[in-house]
Amino acid sequence: MRIQLLPSTFDAQGVANLEQRLTCFLIDDCVAVDAGSIAIALTNEQRSKVKDIIITHPHMDHVASLPIFIDDLYPNLQQPMRVYATAEVIELLERDVFNWNVYPRFSDLKNDYGPVMEYVPIPIGKPFNVAHLNVVAVPVNHIVPTVGLVVSDGRSSVAFSSDTAQTEEFWKILNELKGLDALLIEASFPDRMAKLAEVSRHFTPASLGQELKKLTHNGMDIMAVHLKASYRDEIIAQLDALNIPKLSAMEPGRVYEW
Ligand SMILES: [Zn+2]
Ligand SMILES: [Zn+2]
């Protein structure tokens, strides 16, 4: 499985910045997990391939450019863009984003070929298919309804925590898996901001270090993601100091293969 954390911004020469401000992962160039930077960072080829987008929760950094992405493709979509989310997240997207005020309700609109956007409600804890992938969604501990994901392509499995603080069900599901090749887990704030991390339900390196003790698998790559851009270097230094094998910060723009 090829996974890229899309860059959020580029410098004047078009080189991707390492600071992550928006969240969007691209799997095998065709399935997106979250859509923060989806309209900003895809190549033209990737843009033509993405038909399936899983949304873990409706926070702006995860959906910011989703409306723009569909808007850009609007006249040319020959099949609807499929947006996978839990029923409660779909309701929030309809109420707060695609509500005719912030943006048009694309799920009600058609182009010359037919509907342009289709919601696919996803179950909790039961496998479902997205393109060639098998996915399980697990509720995690964030301030709005949010799911983590376990994604498998038949050869490898990768888990996405999405935004979360201390949680239980996610680890239970991961520990029951036969194999896990990579864990993409959030580390949002430096340790000195533990209070803010707690009220906004995110991890710091220290709380992540504690949390990872719940994981019984050994040897998989652990990629820290969702590092707040202003504190990136500080968070990375604190993650390094944990001395956890194969734990590193995921680099936006780089393609990882598992
Ligand atoms: Zn969030
Ligand atoms: Zn977020």
Tab-separated table of N, CA, C and O in Angstrom, residues 60-114:
chain	number	residue	atom	x	y	z
A	60	MET	N	-12.319	21.460	10.426
A	60	MET	CA	-11.906	22.192	9.229
A	60	MET	C	-10.597	21.688	8.626
A	60	MET	O	-10.460	21.591	7.400
A	61	ASP	N	-9.619	21.354	9.490
A	61	ASP	CA	-8.330	20.908	8.942
A	61	ASP	C	-8.453	19.569	8.201
A	61	ASP	O	-7.541	19.176	7.482
A	62	HIS	N	-9.590	18.893	8.339
A	62	HIS	CA	-9.804	17.604	7.667
A	62	HIS	C	-10.751	17.697	6.468
A	62	HIS	O	-10.854	16.750	5.698
A	63	VAL	N	-11.467	18.812	6.366
A	63	VAL	CA	-12.418	18.943	5.247
A	63	VAL	C	-12.257	20.244	4.466
A	63	VAL	O	-13.011	20.504	3.526
A	64	ALA	N	-11.254	21.060	4.844
A	64	ALA	CA	-11.178	22.437	4.334
A	64	ALA	C	-11.380	22.549	2.828
A	64	ALA	O	-12.166	23.369	2.359
A	65	SER	N	-10.669	21.757	2.049
A	65	SER	CA	-10.766	21.957	0.600
A	65	SER	C	-11.607	20.883	-0.098
A	65	SER	O	-11.611	20.818	-1.325
A	66	LEU	N	-12.373	20.098	0.671
A	66	LEU	CA	-13.275	19.120	0.048
A	66	LEU	C	-14.308	19.792	-0.871
A	66	LEU	O	-14.498	19.366	-2.021
A	67	PRO	N	-14.973	20.874	-0.400
A	67	PRO	CA	-15.937	21.524	-1.313
A	67	PRO	C	-15.285	22.052	-2.582
A	67	PRO	O	-15.848	21.939	-3.680
A	68	ILE	N	-14.075	22.599	-2.452
A	68	ILE	CA	-13.374	23.159	-3.607
A	68	ILE	C	-12.977	22.049	-4.583
A	68	ILE	O	-13.027	22.216	-5.805
A	69	PHE	N	-12.565	20.910	-4.025
A	69	PHE	CA	-12.167	19.759	-4.853
A	69	PHE	C	-13.328	19.321	-5.745
A	69	PHE	O	-13.168	19.119	-6.955
A	70	ILE	N	-14.507	19.189	-5.142
A	70	ILE	CA	-15.673	18.763	-5.934
A	70	ILE	C	-16.083	19.876	-6.907
A	70	ILE	O	-16.429	19.611	-8.057
A	71	ASP	N	-15.995	21.102	-6.448
A	71	ASP	CA	-16.310	22.250	-7.305
A	71	ASP	C	-15.411	22.259	-8.557
A	71	ASP	O	-15.886	22.409	-9.692
A	72	ASP	N	-14.102	22.054	-8.353
A	72	ASP	CA	-13.140	22.046	-9.468
A	72	ASP	C	-13.509	20.993	-10.515
A	72	ASP	O	-13.341	21.197	-11.709
A	73	LEU	N	-13.966	19.821	-10.022
A	73	LEU	CA	-14.221	18.694	-10.930
A	73	LEU	C	-15.649	18.691	-11.464
A	73	LEU	O	-15.994	17.890	-12.347
A	74	TYR	N	-16.481	19.587	-10.933
A	74	TYR	CA	-17.932	19.534	-11.132
A	74	TYR	C	-18.400	19.176	-12.550
A	74	TYR	O	-19.122	18.203	-12.744
A	75	PRO	N	-17.981	19.913	-13.591
A	75	PRO	CA	-18.547	19.625	-14.913
A	75	PRO	C	-18.093	18.286	-15.491
A	75	PRO	O	-18.742	17.740	-16.384
A	76	ASN	N	-16.965	17.777	-15.001
A	76	ASN	CA	-16.361	16.597	-15.628
A	76	ASN	C	-16.608	15.285	-14.901
A	76	ASN	O	-16.204	14.225	-15.373
A	77	LEU	N	-17.252	15.330	-13.744
A	77	LEU	CA	-17.472	14.088	-12.986
A	77	LEU	C	-18.467	13.205	-13.714
A	77	LEU	O	-19.628	13.559	-13.890
A	78	GLN	N	-17.999	12.034	-14.137
A	78	GLN	CA	-18.894	11.115	-14.846
A	78	GLN	C	-19.568	10.147	-13.889
A	78	GLN	O	-20.457	9.400	-14.262
A	79	GLN	N	-19.076	10.138	-12.639
A	79	GLN	CA	-19.764	9.405	-11.579
A	79	GLN	C	-19.628	10.266	-10.328
A	79	GLN	O	-18.705	11.076	-10.231
A	80	PRO	N	-20.546	10.094	-9.371
A	80	PRO	CA	-20.466	10.960	-8.192
A	80	PRO	C	-19.194	10.708	-7.389
A	80	PRO	O	-18.712	9.577	-7.341
A	81	MET	N	-18.652	11.756	-6.768
A	81	MET	CA	-17.576	11.596	-5.799
A	81	MET	C	-18.193	10.929	-4.583
A	81	MET	O	-19.205	11.395	-4.064
A	82	ARG	N	-17.617	9.812	-4.161
A	82	ARG	CA	-18.194	9.096	-3.009
A	82	ARG	C	-17.518	9.562	-1.723
A	82	ARG	O	-16.286	9.497	-1.604
A	83	VAL	N	-18.316	10.057	-0.790
A	83	VAL	CA	-17.806	10.536	0.493
A	83	VAL	C	-18.279	9.576	1.581
A	83	VAL	O	-19.475	9.480	1.849
A	84	TYR	N	-17.327	8.852	2.171
A	84	TYR	CA	-17.633	7.837	3.193
A	84	TYR	C	-17.473	8.461	4.572
A	84	TYR	O	-16.434	9.038	4.878
A	85	ALA	N	-18.493	8.308	5.398
A	85	ALA	CA	-18.395	8.817	6.770
A	85	ALA	C	-19.497	8.162	7.593
A	85	ALA	O	-20.443	7.592	7.034
A	86	THR	N	-19.384	8.253	8.912
A	86	THR	CA	-20.469	7.743	9.754
A	86	THR	C	-21.693	8.639	9.558
A	86	THR	O	-21.572	9.802	9.141
A	87	ALA	N	-22.869	8.111	9.896
A	87	ALA	CA	-24.107	8.866	9.698
A	87	ALA	C	-24.049	10.203	10.431
A	87	ALA	O	-24.490	11.240	9.907
A	88	GLU	N	-23.476	10.207	11.633
A	88	GLU	CA	-23.455	11.475	12.386
A	88	GLU	C	-22.504	12.492	11.758
A	88	GLU	O	-22.777	13.697	11.778
A	89	VAL	N	-21.414	12.025	11.161
A	89	VAL	CA	-20.496	12.964	10.489
A	89	VAL	C	-21.136	13.491	9.197
A	89	VAL	O	-21.024	14.678	8.870
A	90	ILE	N	-21.844	12.624	8.475
A	90	ILE	CA	-22.549	13.076	7.268
A	90	ILE	C	-23.540	14.182	7.632
A	90	ILE	O	-23.627	15.210	6.959
A	91	GLU	N	-24.255	13.977	8.726
A	91	GLU	CA	-25.228	14.982	9.165
A	91	GLU	C	-24.539	16.326	9.457
A	91	GLU	O	-25.048	17.387	9.085
A	92	LEU	N	-23.371	16.262	10.095
A	92	LEU	CA	-22.643	17.496	10.416
A	92	LEU	C	-22.106	18.170	9.152
A	92	LEU	O	-22.132	19.406	9.035
A	93	LEU	N	-21.641	17.375	8.187
A	93	LEU	CA	-21.155	17.957	6.923
A	93	LEU	C	-22.299	18.661	6.197
A	93	LEU	O	-22.127	19.758	5.645
A	94	GLU	N	-23.457	18.037	6.192
A	94	GLU	CA	-24.615	18.637	5.521
A	94	GLU	C	-25.075	19.899	6.241
A	94	GLU	O	-25.443	20.890	5.620
A	95	ARG	N	-25.058	19.844	7.569
A	95	ARG	CA	-25.544	20.979	8.362
A	95	ARG	C	-24.577	22.156	8.329
A	95	ARG	O	-24.981	23.314	8.222
A	96	ASP	N	-23.260	21.849	8.413
A	96	ASP	CA	-22.290	22.923	8.672
A	96	ASP	C	-21.417	23.308	7.479
A	96	ASP	O	-20.774	24.340	7.506
A	97	VAL	N	-21.349	22.453	6.465
A	97	VAL	CA	-20.464	22.764	5.321
A	97	VAL	C	-21.277	22.891	4.034
A	97	VAL	O	-21.361	23.980	3.439
A	98	PHE	N	-21.919	21.806	3.634
A	98	PHE	CA	-22.676	21.807	2.370
A	98	PHE	C	-24.120	22.234	2.656
A	98	PHE	O	-25.073	21.500	2.421
A	99	ASN	N	-24.260	23.445	3.174
A	99	ASN	CA	-25.562	23.867	3.706
A	99	ASN	C	-26.170	25.027	2.905
A	99	ASN	O	-27.080	25.702	3.367
A	100	TRP	N	-25.661	25.292	1.709
A	100	TRP	CA	-26.090	26.390	0.834
A	100	TRP	C	-25.575	27.751	1.308
A	100	TRP	O	-25.665	28.716	0.574
A	101	ASN	N	-25.058	27.834	2.537
A	101	ASN	CA	-24.486	29.097	3.021
A	101	ASN	C	-22.976	29.078	2.917
A	101	ASN	O	-22.376	29.959	2.305
A	102	VAL	N	-22.365	28.075	3.505
A	102	VAL	CA	-20.911	27.947	3.404
A	102	VAL	C	-20.548	27.462	2.000
A	102	VAL	O	-19.612	27.965	1.385
A	103	TYR	N	-21.307	26.499	1.490
A	103	TYR	CA	-21.100	25.996	0.143
A	103	TYR	C	-22.368	25.307	-0.345
A	103	TYR	O	-23.206	24.931	0.475
A	104	PRO	N	-22.526	25.135	-1.664
A	104	PRO	CA	-23.731	24.454	-2.158
A	104	PRO	C	-23.834	23.024	-1.644
A	104	PRO	O	-22.826	22.394	-1.342
A	105	ARG	N	-25.039	22.542	-1.553
A	105	ARG	CA	-25.268	21.143	-1.153
A	105	ARG	C	-25.068	20.256	-2.385
A	105	ARG	O	-26.010	19.918	-3.105
A	106	PHE	N	-23.815	19.844	-2.602
A	106	PHE	CA	-23.487	19.075	-3.809
A	106	PHE	C	-24.234	17.749	-3.882
A	106	PHE	O	-24.444	17.215	-4.965
A	107	SER	N	-24.611	17.206	-2.708
A	107	SER	CA	-25.315	15.912	-2.721
A	107	SER	C	-26.689	16.034	-3.370
A	107	SER	O	-27.305	15.026	-3.714
A	108	ASP	N	-27.196	17.267	-3.564
A	108	ASP	CA	-28.488	17.481	-4.238
A	108	ASP	C	-28.311	17.866	-5.713
A	108	ASP	O	-29.306	18.084	-6.408
A	109	LEU	N	-27.068	18.024	-6.161
A	109	LEU	CA	-26.843	18.614	-7.486
A	109	LEU	C	-26.371	17.588	-8.513
A	109	LEU	O	-25.729	16.600	-8.184
A	110	LYS	N	-26.706	17.892	-9.766
A	110	LYS	CA	-26.301	17.012	-10.868
A	110	LYS	C	-25.580	17.823	-11.932
A	110	LYS	O	-25.898	18.994	-12.146
A	111	ASN	N	-24.646	17.177	-12.622
A	111	ASN	CA	-24.100	17.761	-13.842
A	111	ASN	C	-24.702	17.000	-15.034
A	111	ASN	O	-25.687	16.267	-14.874
A	112	ASP	N	-24.120	17.133	-16.215
A	112	ASP	CA	-24.689	16.473	-17.400
A	112	ASP	C	-24.695	14.948	-17.295
A	112	ASP	O	-25.425	14.272	-18.014
A	113	TYR	N	-23.825	14.410	-16.426
A	113	TYR	CA	-23.716	12.944	-16.320
A	113	TYR	C	-24.583	12.361	-15.201
A	113	TYR	O	-24.831	11.168	-15.164
A	114	GLY	N	-24.993	13.210	-14.258
A	114	GLY	CA	-25.767	12.713	-13.118
A	114	GLY	C	-25.282	13.340	-11.818
A	114	GLY	O	-24.627	14.387	-11.843
